mmCIF file of N, CA and C in Angstrom:
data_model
loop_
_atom_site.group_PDB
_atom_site.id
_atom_site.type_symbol
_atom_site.label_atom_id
_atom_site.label_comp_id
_atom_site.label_asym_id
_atom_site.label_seq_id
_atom_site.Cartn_x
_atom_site.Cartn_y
_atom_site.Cartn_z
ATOM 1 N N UNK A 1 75.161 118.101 114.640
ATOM 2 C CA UNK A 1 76.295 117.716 113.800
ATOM 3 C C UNK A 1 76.946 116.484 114.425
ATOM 4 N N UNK A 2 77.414 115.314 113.795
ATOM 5 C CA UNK A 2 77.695 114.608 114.005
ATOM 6 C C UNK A 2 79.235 114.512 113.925
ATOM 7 N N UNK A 3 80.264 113.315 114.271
ATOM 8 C CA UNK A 3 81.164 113.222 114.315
ATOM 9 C C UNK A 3 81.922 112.907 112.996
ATOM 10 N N UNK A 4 80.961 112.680 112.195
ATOM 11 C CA UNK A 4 81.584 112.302 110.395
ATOM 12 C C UNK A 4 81.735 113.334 109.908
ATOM 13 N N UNK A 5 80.009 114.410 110.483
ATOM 14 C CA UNK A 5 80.405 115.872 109.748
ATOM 15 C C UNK A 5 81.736 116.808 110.163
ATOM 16 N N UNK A 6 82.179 116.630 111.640
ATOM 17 C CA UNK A 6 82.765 117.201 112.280
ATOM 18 C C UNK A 6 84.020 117.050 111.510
ATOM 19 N N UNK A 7 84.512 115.908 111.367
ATOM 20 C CA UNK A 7 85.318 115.265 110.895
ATOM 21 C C UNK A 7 85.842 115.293 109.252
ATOM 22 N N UNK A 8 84.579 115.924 108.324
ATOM 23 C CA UNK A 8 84.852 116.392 107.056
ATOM 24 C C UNK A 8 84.698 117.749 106.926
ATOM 25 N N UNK A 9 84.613 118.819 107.988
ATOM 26 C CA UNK A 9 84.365 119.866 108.052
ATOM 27 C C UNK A 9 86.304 120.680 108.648
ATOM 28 N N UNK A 10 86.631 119.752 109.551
ATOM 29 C CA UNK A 10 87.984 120.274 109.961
ATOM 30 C C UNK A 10 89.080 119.232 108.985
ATOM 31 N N UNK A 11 88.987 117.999 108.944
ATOM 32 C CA UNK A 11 89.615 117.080 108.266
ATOM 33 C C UNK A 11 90.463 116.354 109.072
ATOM 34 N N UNK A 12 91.690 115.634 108.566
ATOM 35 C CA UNK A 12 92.004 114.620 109.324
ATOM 36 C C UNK A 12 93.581 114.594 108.861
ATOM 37 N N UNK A 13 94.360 114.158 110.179
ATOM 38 C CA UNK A 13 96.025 114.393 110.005
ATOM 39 C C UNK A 13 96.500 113.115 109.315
ATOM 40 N N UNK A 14 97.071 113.308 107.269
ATOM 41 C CA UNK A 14 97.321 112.035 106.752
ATOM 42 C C UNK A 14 98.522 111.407 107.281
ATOM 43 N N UNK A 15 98.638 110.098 107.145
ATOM 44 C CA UNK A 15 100.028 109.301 108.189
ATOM 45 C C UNK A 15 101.005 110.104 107.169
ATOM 46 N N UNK A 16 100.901 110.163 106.160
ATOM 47 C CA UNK A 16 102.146 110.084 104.781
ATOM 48 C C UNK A 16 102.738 111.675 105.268
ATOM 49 N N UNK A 17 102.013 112.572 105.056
ATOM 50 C CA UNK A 17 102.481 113.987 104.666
ATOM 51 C C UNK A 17 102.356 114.762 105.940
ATOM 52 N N UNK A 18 101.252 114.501 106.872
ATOM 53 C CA UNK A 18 101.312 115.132 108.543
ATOM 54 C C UNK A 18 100.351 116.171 108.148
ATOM 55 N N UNK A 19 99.806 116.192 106.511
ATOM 56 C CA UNK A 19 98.818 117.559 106.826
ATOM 57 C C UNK A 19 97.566 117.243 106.801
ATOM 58 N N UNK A 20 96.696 118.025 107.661
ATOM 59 C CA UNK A 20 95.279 118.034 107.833
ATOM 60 C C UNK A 20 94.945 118.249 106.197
ATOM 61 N N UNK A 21 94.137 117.114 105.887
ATOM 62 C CA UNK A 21 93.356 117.155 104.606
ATOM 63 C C UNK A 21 91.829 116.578 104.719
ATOM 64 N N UNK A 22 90.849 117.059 103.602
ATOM 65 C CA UNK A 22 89.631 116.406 103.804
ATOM 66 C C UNK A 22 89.212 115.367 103.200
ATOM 67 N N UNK A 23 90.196 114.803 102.066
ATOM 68 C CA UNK A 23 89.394 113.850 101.490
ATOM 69 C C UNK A 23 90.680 112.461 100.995
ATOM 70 N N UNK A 24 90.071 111.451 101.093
ATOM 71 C CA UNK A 24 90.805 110.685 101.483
ATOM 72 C C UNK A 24 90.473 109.534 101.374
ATOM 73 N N UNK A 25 91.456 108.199 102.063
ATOM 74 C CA UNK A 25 91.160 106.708 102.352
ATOM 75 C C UNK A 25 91.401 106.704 103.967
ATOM 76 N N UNK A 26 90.655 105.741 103.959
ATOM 77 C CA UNK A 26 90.974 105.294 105.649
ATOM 78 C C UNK A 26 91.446 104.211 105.802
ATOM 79 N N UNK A 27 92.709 103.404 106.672
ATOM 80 C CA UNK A 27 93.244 102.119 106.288
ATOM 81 C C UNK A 27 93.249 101.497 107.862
ATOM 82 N N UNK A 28 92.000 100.961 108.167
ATOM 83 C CA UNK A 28 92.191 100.540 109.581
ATOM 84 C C UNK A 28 91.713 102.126 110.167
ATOM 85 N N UNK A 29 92.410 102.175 110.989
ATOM 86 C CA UNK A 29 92.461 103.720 112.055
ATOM 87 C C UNK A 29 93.206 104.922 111.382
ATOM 88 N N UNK A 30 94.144 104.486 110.340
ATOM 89 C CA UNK A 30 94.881 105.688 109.838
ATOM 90 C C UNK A 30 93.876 106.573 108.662
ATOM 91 N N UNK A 31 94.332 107.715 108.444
ATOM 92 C CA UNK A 31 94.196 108.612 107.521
ATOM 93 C C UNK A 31 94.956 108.672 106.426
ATOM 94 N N UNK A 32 95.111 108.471 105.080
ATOM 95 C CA UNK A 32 96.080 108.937 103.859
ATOM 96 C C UNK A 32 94.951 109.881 103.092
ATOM 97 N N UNK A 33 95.720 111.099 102.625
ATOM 98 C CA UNK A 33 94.885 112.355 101.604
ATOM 99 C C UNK A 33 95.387 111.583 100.129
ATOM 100 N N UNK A 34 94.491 112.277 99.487
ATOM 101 C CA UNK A 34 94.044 111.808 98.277
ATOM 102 C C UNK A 34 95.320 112.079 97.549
ATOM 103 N N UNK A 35 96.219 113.115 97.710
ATOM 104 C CA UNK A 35 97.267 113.719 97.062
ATOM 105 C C UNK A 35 98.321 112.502 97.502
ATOM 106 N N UNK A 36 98.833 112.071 98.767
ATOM 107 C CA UNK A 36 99.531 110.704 98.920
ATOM 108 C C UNK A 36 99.292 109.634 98.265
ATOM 109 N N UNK A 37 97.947 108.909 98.143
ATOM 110 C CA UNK A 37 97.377 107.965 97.597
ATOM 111 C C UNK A 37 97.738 107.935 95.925
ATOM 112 N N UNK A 38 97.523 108.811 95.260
ATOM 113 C CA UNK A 38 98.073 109.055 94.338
ATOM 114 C C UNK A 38 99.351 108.810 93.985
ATOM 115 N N UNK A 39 99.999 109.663 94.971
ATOM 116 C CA UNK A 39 101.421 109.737 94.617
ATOM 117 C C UNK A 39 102.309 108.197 94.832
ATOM 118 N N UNK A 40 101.853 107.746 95.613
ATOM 119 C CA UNK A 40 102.196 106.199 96.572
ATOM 120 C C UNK A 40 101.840 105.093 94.633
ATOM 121 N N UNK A 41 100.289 105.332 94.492
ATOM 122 C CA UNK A 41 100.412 104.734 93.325
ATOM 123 C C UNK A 41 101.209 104.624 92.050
ATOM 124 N N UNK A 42 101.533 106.121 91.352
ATOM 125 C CA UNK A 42 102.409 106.063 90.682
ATOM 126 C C UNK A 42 103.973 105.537 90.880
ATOM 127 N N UNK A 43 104.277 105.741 92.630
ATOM 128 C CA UNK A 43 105.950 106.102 92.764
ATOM 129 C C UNK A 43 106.028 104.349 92.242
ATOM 130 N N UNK A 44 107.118 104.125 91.713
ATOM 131 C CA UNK A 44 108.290 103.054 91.104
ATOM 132 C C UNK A 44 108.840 102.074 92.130
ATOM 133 N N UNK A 45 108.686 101.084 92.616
ATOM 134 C CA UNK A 45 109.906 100.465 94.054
ATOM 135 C C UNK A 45 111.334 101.210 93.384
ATOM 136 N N UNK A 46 111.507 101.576 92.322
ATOM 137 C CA UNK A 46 113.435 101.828 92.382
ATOM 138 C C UNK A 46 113.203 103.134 93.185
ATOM 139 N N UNK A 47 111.872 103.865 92.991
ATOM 140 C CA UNK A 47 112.052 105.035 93.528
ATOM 141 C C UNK A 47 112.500 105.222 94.820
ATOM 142 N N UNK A 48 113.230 106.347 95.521
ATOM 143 C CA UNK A 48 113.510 106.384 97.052
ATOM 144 C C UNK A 48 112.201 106.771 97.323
ATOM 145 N N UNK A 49 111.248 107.192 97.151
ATOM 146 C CA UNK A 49 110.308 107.778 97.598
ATOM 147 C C UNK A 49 109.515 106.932 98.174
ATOM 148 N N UNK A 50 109.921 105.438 97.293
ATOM 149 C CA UNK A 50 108.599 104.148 97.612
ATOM 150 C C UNK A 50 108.851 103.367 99.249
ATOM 151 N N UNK A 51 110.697 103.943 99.339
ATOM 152 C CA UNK A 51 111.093 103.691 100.809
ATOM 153 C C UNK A 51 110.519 104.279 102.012
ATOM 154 N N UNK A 52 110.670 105.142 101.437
ATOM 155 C CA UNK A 52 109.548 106.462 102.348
ATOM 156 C C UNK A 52 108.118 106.217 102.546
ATOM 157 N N UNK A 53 107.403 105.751 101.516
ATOM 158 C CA UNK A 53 106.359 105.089 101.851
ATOM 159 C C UNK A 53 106.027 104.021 102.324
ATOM 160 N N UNK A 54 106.643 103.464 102.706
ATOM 161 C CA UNK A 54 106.345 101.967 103.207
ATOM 162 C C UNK A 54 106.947 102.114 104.685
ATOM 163 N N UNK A 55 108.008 102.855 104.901
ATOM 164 C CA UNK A 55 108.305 103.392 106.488
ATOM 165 C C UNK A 55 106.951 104.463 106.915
ATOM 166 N N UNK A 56 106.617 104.765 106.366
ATOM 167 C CA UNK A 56 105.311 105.790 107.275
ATOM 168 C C UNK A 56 104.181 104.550 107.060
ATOM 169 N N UNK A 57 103.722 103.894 106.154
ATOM 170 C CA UNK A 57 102.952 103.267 106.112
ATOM 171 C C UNK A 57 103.075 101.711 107.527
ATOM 172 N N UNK A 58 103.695 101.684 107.586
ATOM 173 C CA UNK A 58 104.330 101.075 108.877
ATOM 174 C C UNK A 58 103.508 101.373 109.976
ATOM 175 N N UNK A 59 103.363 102.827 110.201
ATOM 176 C CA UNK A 59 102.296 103.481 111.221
ATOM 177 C C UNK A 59 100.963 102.960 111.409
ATOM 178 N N UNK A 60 100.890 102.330 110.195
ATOM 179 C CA UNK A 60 99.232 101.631 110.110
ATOM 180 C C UNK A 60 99.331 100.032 111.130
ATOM 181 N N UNK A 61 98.146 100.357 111.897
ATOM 182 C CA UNK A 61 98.252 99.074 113.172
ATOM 183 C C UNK A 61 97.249 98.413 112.467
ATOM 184 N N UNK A 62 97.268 97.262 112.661
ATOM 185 C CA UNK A 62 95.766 96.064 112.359
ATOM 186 C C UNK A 62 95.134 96.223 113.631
ATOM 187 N N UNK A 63 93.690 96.708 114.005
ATOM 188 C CA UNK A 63 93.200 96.839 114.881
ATOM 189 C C UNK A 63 92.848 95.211 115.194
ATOM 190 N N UNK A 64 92.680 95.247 116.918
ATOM 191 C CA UNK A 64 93.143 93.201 117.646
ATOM 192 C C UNK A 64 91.496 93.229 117.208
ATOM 193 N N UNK A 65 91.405 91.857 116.595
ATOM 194 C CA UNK A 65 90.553 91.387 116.351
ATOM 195 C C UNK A 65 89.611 90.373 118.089
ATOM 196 N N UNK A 66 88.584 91.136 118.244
ATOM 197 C CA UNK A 66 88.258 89.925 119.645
ATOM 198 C C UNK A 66 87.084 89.084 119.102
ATOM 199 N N UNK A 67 87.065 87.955 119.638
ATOM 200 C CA UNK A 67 86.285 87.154 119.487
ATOM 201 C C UNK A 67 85.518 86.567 120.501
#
């Protein structure tokens, strides 16, 4: 078993919600579940919720590019 299977077999902690889910996007190094991704799409900027998303989304690093 490999580390992908390992990895879709227990799942992975999303930045947005903190819960172990299996299916998903990957953004860089982070995790978001399919149920965030969603929700992130529909929410409104008037929404407070879209504040909330963009402060956890924050968590997402640009991995250093070497050359």
């Amino acid at each position: 078993m490999n580390s992908e299977d390992v990895k879709k077999s227990v799942g992975e902690t999303c930045i947005i919600c903190d819960t172990k889910k299996t299916k998903g996007i990957h953004l860089y190094t982070s995790f978001v579940c399919t149920d965030c991704e969603i929700d992130m799409i529909q929410t409104e900027t008037e929404d407070p919720k879209y504040k909330y998303f963009i402060n956890k989304l924050r968590r997402v690093k640009t991995p250093p590019l070497y050359s």
